Amino acid sequence: MEPINKVSGKIAPLPINDIDTDQIIPARFLKTTDKNGLGKQAFFDWRYNADGTDKSDFVLNQPEYKEASVLIAGNNFGCGSSREHAPWALLGMGWKAVVSTEFADIFRNNALKNGLLPIIVDEETQQQLVSLAEEDPETTVSISLEDQTLQLPDGRKVEFPIDEFSKQCLLKGVDQMGYLLDLDDDITAYEESNVKRVNTHQPTA
Amino acid sequence: MPRTLFEKVWDNHVVKPQTAGTPAVLYIDLHLVHEVTSPQAFTVMRERGLKVRRPDQTLGTMDHSTPTTPRNAQGIIPIMDVQASKQLNIFTKNCDDFGIPLYSLGTENQGIVHVIGPEQGLTQPGMTIVCGDSHTSTHGAFGALGFGIGTSEVGHVLATQTLLQYQPKTMAIKVDGTLADGVVAKDIILAVLAKIGVGGGTGHVFEYMGSAIRSLSMDGRMTICNMSIEGGARAGMVSPDETTFEYVAGRPYAPKGAEWDAAIAKWRELPTDEGATFDAEVVLNADDLIPQITYGTNPGMGMSITDHVPSPSDFAEVDKRMAMDKALTYMGLEAGQQLLGKEIDVVFVGSCTNSRISDLRTAAKMIKGRKVADSVRMMVVPGSQQVKAQAESEGLDEIFKQAGAEWREAGCSMCIAMNGDQLAPGQYAVSTSNRNFEGRQGKGGRTFLASPLTAVAAAVNGTITDPRDMYERSMA
Ligand code: SF4
C-alpha cells in the first residue's frame, strides 16, 4: 500500500443519513472475485437509469462534482453489510476520504485497511461542508493524517480522531497483517495454554 | 470485579492486550467462510505464500450466491449464473487448496453460514466466532462473541487465527414480561431497533437480558442476536443457560462424555455477574408488545402493525425529515397512512433471521388449511439442508405446497437478491429477513420486515394483516 499523509481535493455533498453498504455497492455486484473494477458500480442504483445512462438528479452525477475526491456524507455512513467491496468501490470511483459525523464500525475498519480515510467531524462542521460544497463546487479541503486535521477554505482546522495504530499503518503504507504475522510466538503460546474448542475436521465421538 | 458476559469472553481470548498505540490481539476460535467475501482474502494468502493457520478451526459453506431452485432429475441444483458458478468454483478450489472443510451446494449440511454453525454444534458458549458477514452476531445467542469482519480481516484470521480489535462498549437490552400470543422474538428485535435506530448501538456489544429473553428458545434468541448489527452493534449476546446447553448437547461437534461435563462447568461461569455494569441500557416491556413491521428503508424504521406511518413533519431536524421523506417516496407510502390492508406481491419466509425449524413449524401451523392469496407469490426457503430435511420429515413442505407456496432449496435467497431470487421493481414484499434497504431484495423492490407469523397472515390475505387473530384460530 502507498503511504498516505496529505489528502486534498474538491468536496461533494451527499447529505443522506444512514447510507448503507447495499447503496454503496449493490449485492448483485458481489459475484466478483476481484477488488478492482467496482468503481463503476458504486451507488449504482442511485446513479444510473435502467438504460445505463446517468440519472440527472443524482448529485454526484453533476458535472461540477466529477473531480471531487472528498465525499461529505450524512450521519452513520456505511451501515449494514460487512462487504469490503464498499470501500473498494468508493476508491474505484475516485474518493480518497469520506467525511461524516459517524461511521458504522465494520465500514470504518474496512476503509482504514484500504487507505480510504473515514473523517469524523462534529455536526456543525459537517453541515458547513455540505453548504460549501453546494454553494461552490470548487471548494477544496486539505486533510493531514499526521496532524489529524481537516482544513476548511477559511483556514479553520478541525481535528478528527483516528486510532494510533491505523494512523501509523497508513502513514507508513504497511498493512496490518504483517504485524499479526510477527506475533507468531505469542499466538502459539496462547494456543498451547488454551484448550482448543472445536475441530471442524472431526465431529466429536 | 464483577464482569459482563462479553468481558469474560473477551478477556479469555486476549493474546496481547490493547495499549495506547495498538489494538488488542484477539484469538478466534471458529472462522466461518463463504464464497462472496473470501476470494480476495485467499488471493492475498497466495500472493504472500501463506498457509491457513488453523484449517481445523475454519469451515466453509456456500449460501449467498447459490440458487435455491428445486433440484433437477439428477438431484443436482443447477447453477445458471456464469459469474456465480465461477465464484463457487473458485471457493471450492480455495477450500481444497488450503485444507478447509466445505459444505458444498446441495450436500447434506450445506446452508446459511449462521444456521449451520449452531446446527452442527460448532457454535458454543464462550467462543469467539467470526465470518466475513455482518450477521455473525447471530452466534451471540449462545453466549459466544460473534461478529462480522471485512475481507482484509478474513485474511488476517486465515493467516493468524487472530484479529486486531479495540474493546467495544457494552449496552444492556432488558426485555422483561411475557409475550402475548402471536407476538414473537422478531417483534422484540424490531421494537428495539425502532427505539434505538440503525446507529444506536454503534461501538457497542449488546447483551439481551430479562425474563422475556430467558423464556425464548434458542431459535428465538438467534433471531434477536442476528439483528444486533441492524442497530449498529457488531455483536449481540445472551448469557448461556439450561436452554442453551440443551440445544448444544448431542450435536455433531459438541463436546461429549467427560468433555461435555467439563465444558458445561466452564459455561456456567460465563453469565454476567451480579453487579456488573454496562455503558448504556435500553429497556423494553414485552407485555405491551404487539406485532411489529417496518415501513421504511432501514430496519430502524419500524412500528407496531396497527400504527400509522410517521410523517416527515414529525421530526424537528432537517436531516431526519429528509430521510423520512426519501424513505416514504421509495416505499410509495403516504405519511400518516396505516399499513394494515396494504396489498403486497411477495412473501419471503427465510434468511438467517427466520429460517430455522421452529420458524417453519409456526409458519406451517398457521398456513395449514389456508391458501396463499392468488395475487401473492410466497417463497419458503429453509436455512439449511438439515432444516429442509427435518421440515420434510415432519411434512411441513407438503403443508406449504398445498397452500400454494414455493418450497425451495436452502440458501440466502431473496434476503440478498444476488442468486436469482429477487423482487421486480416496485413490488412489495413482506419478508422475514433482516434488511429493508433500498434494492436489498431486488432493484426497486420494497420490503416490509416482519415476523414469520405476520408474513403468513399477509400471504393468506394478500394484504398486510395483524397476525394475532389468525394465529389464535390456528392454535385453537
Ligand atoms: S440470509 Fe441474508 S443476512 Fe443472512 S447471511 Fe444470507 S444474505 Fe446475509
PDB file of C-alpha atoms in Angstrom, chain A residues 26-172:
ATOM      1  CA  PRO A  26     -25.496  -3.431  -4.502  1.00  0.00           C
ATOM      2  CA  ALA A  27     -25.169  -7.131  -3.668  1.00  0.00           C
ATOM      3  CA  ARG A  28     -25.620  -8.307  -7.239  1.00  0.00           C
ATOM      4  CA  PHE A  29     -22.131  -6.967  -7.979  1.00  0.00           C
ATOM      5  CA  LEU A  30     -20.538  -9.101  -5.279  1.00  0.00           C
ATOM      6  CA  LYS A  31     -20.118 -12.090  -7.546  1.00  0.00           C
ATOM      7  CA  THR A  32     -16.714 -10.736  -8.494  1.00  0.00           C
ATOM      8  CA  THR A  33     -13.625 -12.391  -7.066  1.00  0.00           C
ATOM      9  CA  ASP A  34     -11.519  -9.281  -7.584  1.00  0.00           C
ATOM     10  CA  LYS A  35     -11.151  -5.947  -5.776  1.00  0.00           C
ATOM     11  CA  ASN A  36     -10.811  -3.912  -8.938  1.00  0.00           C
ATOM     12  CA  GLY A  37     -13.419  -2.628 -11.296  1.00  0.00           C
ATOM     13  CA  LEU A  38     -16.071  -1.853  -8.712  1.00  0.00           C
ATOM     14  CA  GLY A  39     -15.848   1.932  -9.113  1.00  0.00           C
ATOM     15  CA  LYS A  40     -18.319   2.000 -11.996  1.00  0.00           C
ATOM     16  CA  GLN A  41     -20.832   0.132  -9.865  1.00  0.00           C
ATOM     17  CA  ALA A  42     -20.583   2.375  -6.824  1.00  0.00           C
ATOM     18  CA  PHE A  43     -24.007   3.860  -5.911  1.00  0.00           C
ATOM     19  CA  PHE A  44     -25.275   2.009  -8.964  1.00  0.00           C
ATOM     20  CA  ASP A  45     -28.994   2.226  -8.316  1.00  0.00           C
ATOM     21  CA  TRP A  46     -28.839   5.896  -7.355  1.00  0.00           C
ATOM     22  CA  ARG A  47     -26.509   6.728 -10.184  1.00  0.00           C
ATOM     23  CA  TYR A  48     -27.843   5.111 -13.354  1.00  0.00           C
ATOM     24  CA  ASN A  49     -31.137   4.843 -15.194  1.00  0.00           C
ATOM     25  CA  ALA A  50     -32.378   1.454 -16.324  1.00  0.00           C
ATOM     26  CA  ASP A  51     -30.823   2.082 -19.765  1.00  0.00           C
ATOM     27  CA  GLY A  52     -27.410   2.698 -18.198  1.00  0.00           C
ATOM     28  CA  THR A  53     -27.365   6.470 -18.659  1.00  0.00           C
ATOM     29  CA  ASP A  54     -26.583   8.753 -15.732  1.00  0.00           C
ATOM     30  CA  LYS A  55     -29.502   9.845 -13.581  1.00  0.00           C
ATOM     31  CA  SER A  56     -29.512  13.607 -13.853  1.00  0.00           C
ATOM     32  CA  ASP A  57     -30.961  14.112 -10.374  1.00  0.00           C
ATOM     33  CA  PHE A  58     -28.192  12.250  -8.559  1.00  0.00           C
ATOM     34  CA  VAL A  59     -25.928  14.853  -7.072  1.00  0.00           C
ATOM     35  CA  LEU A  60     -22.670  13.031  -7.768  1.00  0.00           C
ATOM     36  CA  ASN A  61     -23.567  12.931 -11.461  1.00  0.00           C
ATOM     37  CA  GLN A  62     -23.466  16.732 -11.686  1.00  0.00           C
ATOM     38  CA  PRO A  63     -20.507  17.704 -13.875  1.00  0.00           C
ATOM     39  CA  GLU A  64     -19.210  20.118 -11.243  1.00  0.00           C
ATOM     40  CA  TYR A  65     -18.633  17.258  -8.807  1.00  0.00           C
ATOM     41  CA  LYS A  66     -16.951  14.872 -11.213  1.00  0.00           C
ATOM     42  CA  GLU A  67     -13.485  15.730  -9.966  1.00  0.00           C
ATOM     43  CA  ALA A  68     -14.304  15.723  -6.269  1.00  0.00           C
ATOM     44  CA  SER A  69     -12.363  13.312  -4.081  1.00  0.00           C
ATOM     45  CA  VAL A  70     -13.698  14.075  -0.601  1.00  0.00           C
ATOM     46  CA  LEU A  71     -17.265  12.951  -0.030  1.00  0.00           C
ATOM     47  CA  ILE A  72     -19.306  14.810   2.588  1.00  0.00           C
ATOM     48  CA  ALA A  73     -21.909  12.300   3.731  1.00  0.00           C
ATOM     49  CA  GLY A  74     -24.800  12.203   6.205  1.00  0.00           C
ATOM     50  CA  ASN A  75     -24.659  10.599   9.645  1.00  0.00           C
ATOM     51  CA  ASN A  76     -23.862   6.928  10.223  1.00  0.00           C
ATOM     52  CA  PHE A  77     -22.217   6.252   6.900  1.00  0.00           C
ATOM     53  CA  GLY A  78     -21.606   2.651   5.827  1.00  0.00           C
ATOM     54  CA  CYS A  79     -24.094   0.779   7.980  1.00  0.00           C
ATOM     55  CA  GLY A  80     -25.359  -2.693   7.115  1.00  0.00           C
ATOM     56  CA  SER A  81     -23.411  -5.434   5.406  1.00  0.00           C
ATOM     57  CA  SER A  82     -19.725  -6.023   6.172  1.00  0.00           C
ATOM     58  CA  ARG A  83     -18.749  -6.105   2.488  1.00  0.00           C
ATOM     59  CA  GLU A  84     -15.291  -4.635   1.968  1.00  0.00           C
ATOM     60  CA  HIS A  85     -16.456  -4.107  -1.599  1.00  0.00           C
ATOM     61  CA  ALA A  86     -17.882  -0.818  -0.263  1.00  0.00           C
ATOM     62  CA  PRO A  87     -14.513   0.916   0.276  1.00  0.00           C
ATOM     63  CA  TRP A  88     -13.125  -0.807  -2.835  1.00  0.00           C
ATOM     64  CA  ALA A  89     -15.989   0.659  -4.869  1.00  0.00           C
ATOM     65  CA  LEU A  90     -15.607   4.120  -3.339  1.00  0.00           C
ATOM     66  CA  LEU A  91     -11.872   4.152  -4.002  1.00  0.00           C
ATOM     67  CA  GLY A  92     -12.531   2.920  -7.517  1.00  0.00           C
ATOM     68  CA  MET A  93     -14.912   5.823  -8.064  1.00  0.00           C
ATOM     69  CA  GLY A  94     -12.176   8.245  -7.068  1.00  0.00           C
ATOM     70  CA  TRP A  95     -12.908   9.036  -3.430  1.00  0.00           C
ATOM     71  CA  LYS A  96      -9.962   9.415  -1.102  1.00  0.00           C
ATOM     72  CA  ALA A  97     -11.828  10.384   2.041  1.00  0.00           C
ATOM     73  CA  VAL A  98     -15.379  10.344   3.371  1.00  0.00           C
ATOM     74  CA  VAL A  99     -16.471  12.879   5.967  1.00  0.00           C
ATOM     75  CA  SER A 100     -19.343  12.125   8.341  1.00  0.00           C
ATOM     76  CA  THR A 101     -20.355  12.581  11.966  1.00  0.00           C
ATOM     77  CA  GLU A 102     -20.256   8.830  12.486  1.00  0.00           C
ATOM     78  CA  PHE A 103     -19.238   5.683  10.625  1.00  0.00           C
ATOM     79  CA  ALA A 104     -20.541   2.170  11.101  1.00  0.00           C
ATOM     80  CA  ASP A 105     -17.851   0.097  12.842  1.00  0.00           C
ATOM     81  CA  ILE A 106     -17.184  -2.507  10.174  1.00  0.00           C
ATOM     82  CA  PHE A 107     -17.152   0.011   7.355  1.00  0.00           C
ATOM     83  CA  ARG A 108     -14.657   2.182   9.219  1.00  0.00           C
ATOM     84  CA  ASN A 109     -12.361  -0.801   9.799  1.00  0.00           C
ATOM     85  CA  ASN A 110     -12.600  -1.817   6.168  1.00  0.00           C
ATOM     86  CA  ALA A 111     -11.964   1.702   4.918  1.00  0.00           C
ATOM     87  CA  LEU A 112      -8.864   2.128   7.065  1.00  0.00           C
ATOM     88  CA  LYS A 113      -7.381  -1.104   5.757  1.00  0.00           C
ATOM     89  CA  ASN A 114      -7.661   0.161   2.205  1.00  0.00           C
ATOM     90  CA  GLY A 115      -6.479   3.731   2.585  1.00  0.00           C
ATOM     91  CA  LEU A 116      -9.886   5.360   2.309  1.00  0.00           C
ATOM     92  CA  LEU A 117      -9.920   7.921   5.110  1.00  0.00           C
ATOM     93  CA  PRO A 118     -13.041   7.996   7.307  1.00  0.00           C
ATOM     94  CA  ILE A 119     -13.012  11.510   8.748  1.00  0.00           C
ATOM     95  CA  ILE A 120     -15.284  12.072  11.733  1.00  0.00           C
ATOM     96  CA  VAL A 121     -16.319  15.673  12.360  1.00  0.00           C
ATOM     97  CA  ASP A 122     -18.931  17.381  14.517  1.00  0.00           C
ATOM     98  CA  GLU A 123     -22.351  18.068  13.085  1.00  0.00           C
ATOM     99  CA  GLU A 124     -21.724  21.783  12.621  1.00  0.00           C
ATOM    100  CA  THR A 125     -18.603  21.204  10.527  1.00  0.00           C
ATOM    101  CA  GLN A 126     -20.396  18.565   8.521  1.00  0.00           C
ATOM    102  CA  GLN A 127     -23.233  20.972   7.752  1.00  0.00           C
ATOM    103  CA  GLN A 128     -20.812  23.739   6.909  1.00  0.00           C
ATOM    104  CA  LEU A 129     -19.025  21.428   4.477  1.00  0.00           C
ATOM    105  CA  VAL A 130     -22.304  20.403   2.869  1.00  0.00           C
ATOM    106  CA  SER A 131     -23.248  24.048   2.365  1.00  0.00           C
ATOM    107  CA  LEU A 132     -19.817  24.898   0.994  1.00  0.00           C
ATOM    108  CA  ALA A 133     -19.964  22.006  -1.436  1.00  0.00           C
ATOM    109  CA  GLU A 134     -23.434  23.004  -2.591  1.00  0.00           C
ATOM    110  CA  GLU A 135     -22.635  26.693  -2.928  1.00  0.00           C
ATOM    111  CA  ASP A 136     -19.253  26.356  -4.551  1.00  0.00           C
ATOM    112  CA  PRO A 137     -18.249  23.018  -6.060  1.00  0.00           C
ATOM    113  CA  GLU A 138     -14.725  24.386  -6.482  1.00  0.00           C
ATOM    114  CA  THR A 139     -14.276  24.284  -2.705  1.00  0.00           C
ATOM    115  CA  THR A 140     -11.303  22.212  -1.654  1.00  0.00           C
ATOM    116  CA  VAL A 141     -10.292  20.923   1.744  1.00  0.00           C
ATOM    117  CA  SER A 142      -6.982  19.546   2.853  1.00  0.00           C
ATOM    118  CA  ILE A 143      -6.552  16.704   5.245  1.00  0.00           C
ATOM    119  CA  SER A 144      -3.403  15.968   7.181  1.00  0.00           C
ATOM    120  CA  LEU A 145      -3.364  12.495   8.607  1.00  0.00           C
ATOM    121  CA  GLU A 146      -0.205  13.216  10.563  1.00  0.00           C
ATOM    122  CA  ASP A 147      -1.813  16.188  12.337  1.00  0.00           C
ATOM    123  CA  GLN A 148      -5.296  14.629  12.270  1.00  0.00           C
ATOM    124  CA  THR A 149      -6.781  17.812  10.875  1.00  0.00           C
ATOM    125  CA  LEU A 150      -9.108  18.792   8.097  1.00  0.00           C
ATOM    126  CA  GLN A 151      -8.605  22.330   6.900  1.00  0.00           C
ATOM    127  CA  LEU A 152     -11.550  24.320   5.595  1.00  0.00           C
ATOM    128  CA  PRO A 153     -11.188  27.003   2.907  1.00  0.00           C
ATOM    129  CA  ASP A 154     -11.431  29.751   5.572  1.00  0.00           C
ATOM    130  CA  GLY A 155      -8.302  28.329   7.185  1.00  0.00           C
ATOM    131  CA  ARG A 156     -10.110  26.768  10.126  1.00  0.00           C
ATOM    132  CA  LYS A 157      -8.629  23.428  11.087  1.00  0.00           C
ATOM    133  CA  VAL A 158     -10.856  20.758  12.538  1.00  0.00           C
ATOM    134  CA  GLU A 159      -9.319  17.841  14.362  1.00  0.00           C
ATOM    135  CA  PHE A 160     -10.547  14.344  13.737  1.00  0.00           C
ATOM    136  CA  PRO A 161      -9.978  11.157  15.711  1.00  0.00           C
ATOM    137  CA  ILE A 162      -8.235   8.096  14.351  1.00  0.00           C
ATOM    138  CA  ASP A 163      -6.679   5.245  16.270  1.00  0.00           C
ATOM    139  CA  GLU A 164      -2.918   5.491  16.513  1.00  0.00           C
ATOM    140  CA  PHE A 165      -2.292   2.049  15.059  1.00  0.00           C
ATOM    141  CA  SER A 166      -4.299   2.580  11.872  1.00  0.00           C
ATOM    142  CA  LYS A 167      -2.742   6.007  11.517  1.00  0.00           C
ATOM    143  CA  GLN A 168       0.807   4.671  11.688  1.00  0.00           C
ATOM    144  CA  CYS A 169      -0.026   1.870   9.246  1.00  0.00           C
ATOM    145  CA  LEU A 170      -1.416   4.402   6.758  1.00  0.00           C
ATOM    146  CA  LEU A 171       1.448   6.854   7.192  1.00  0.00           C
ATOM    147  CA  LYS A 172       3.993   4.110   6.632  1.00  0.00           C
TER     148      LYS A 172
END
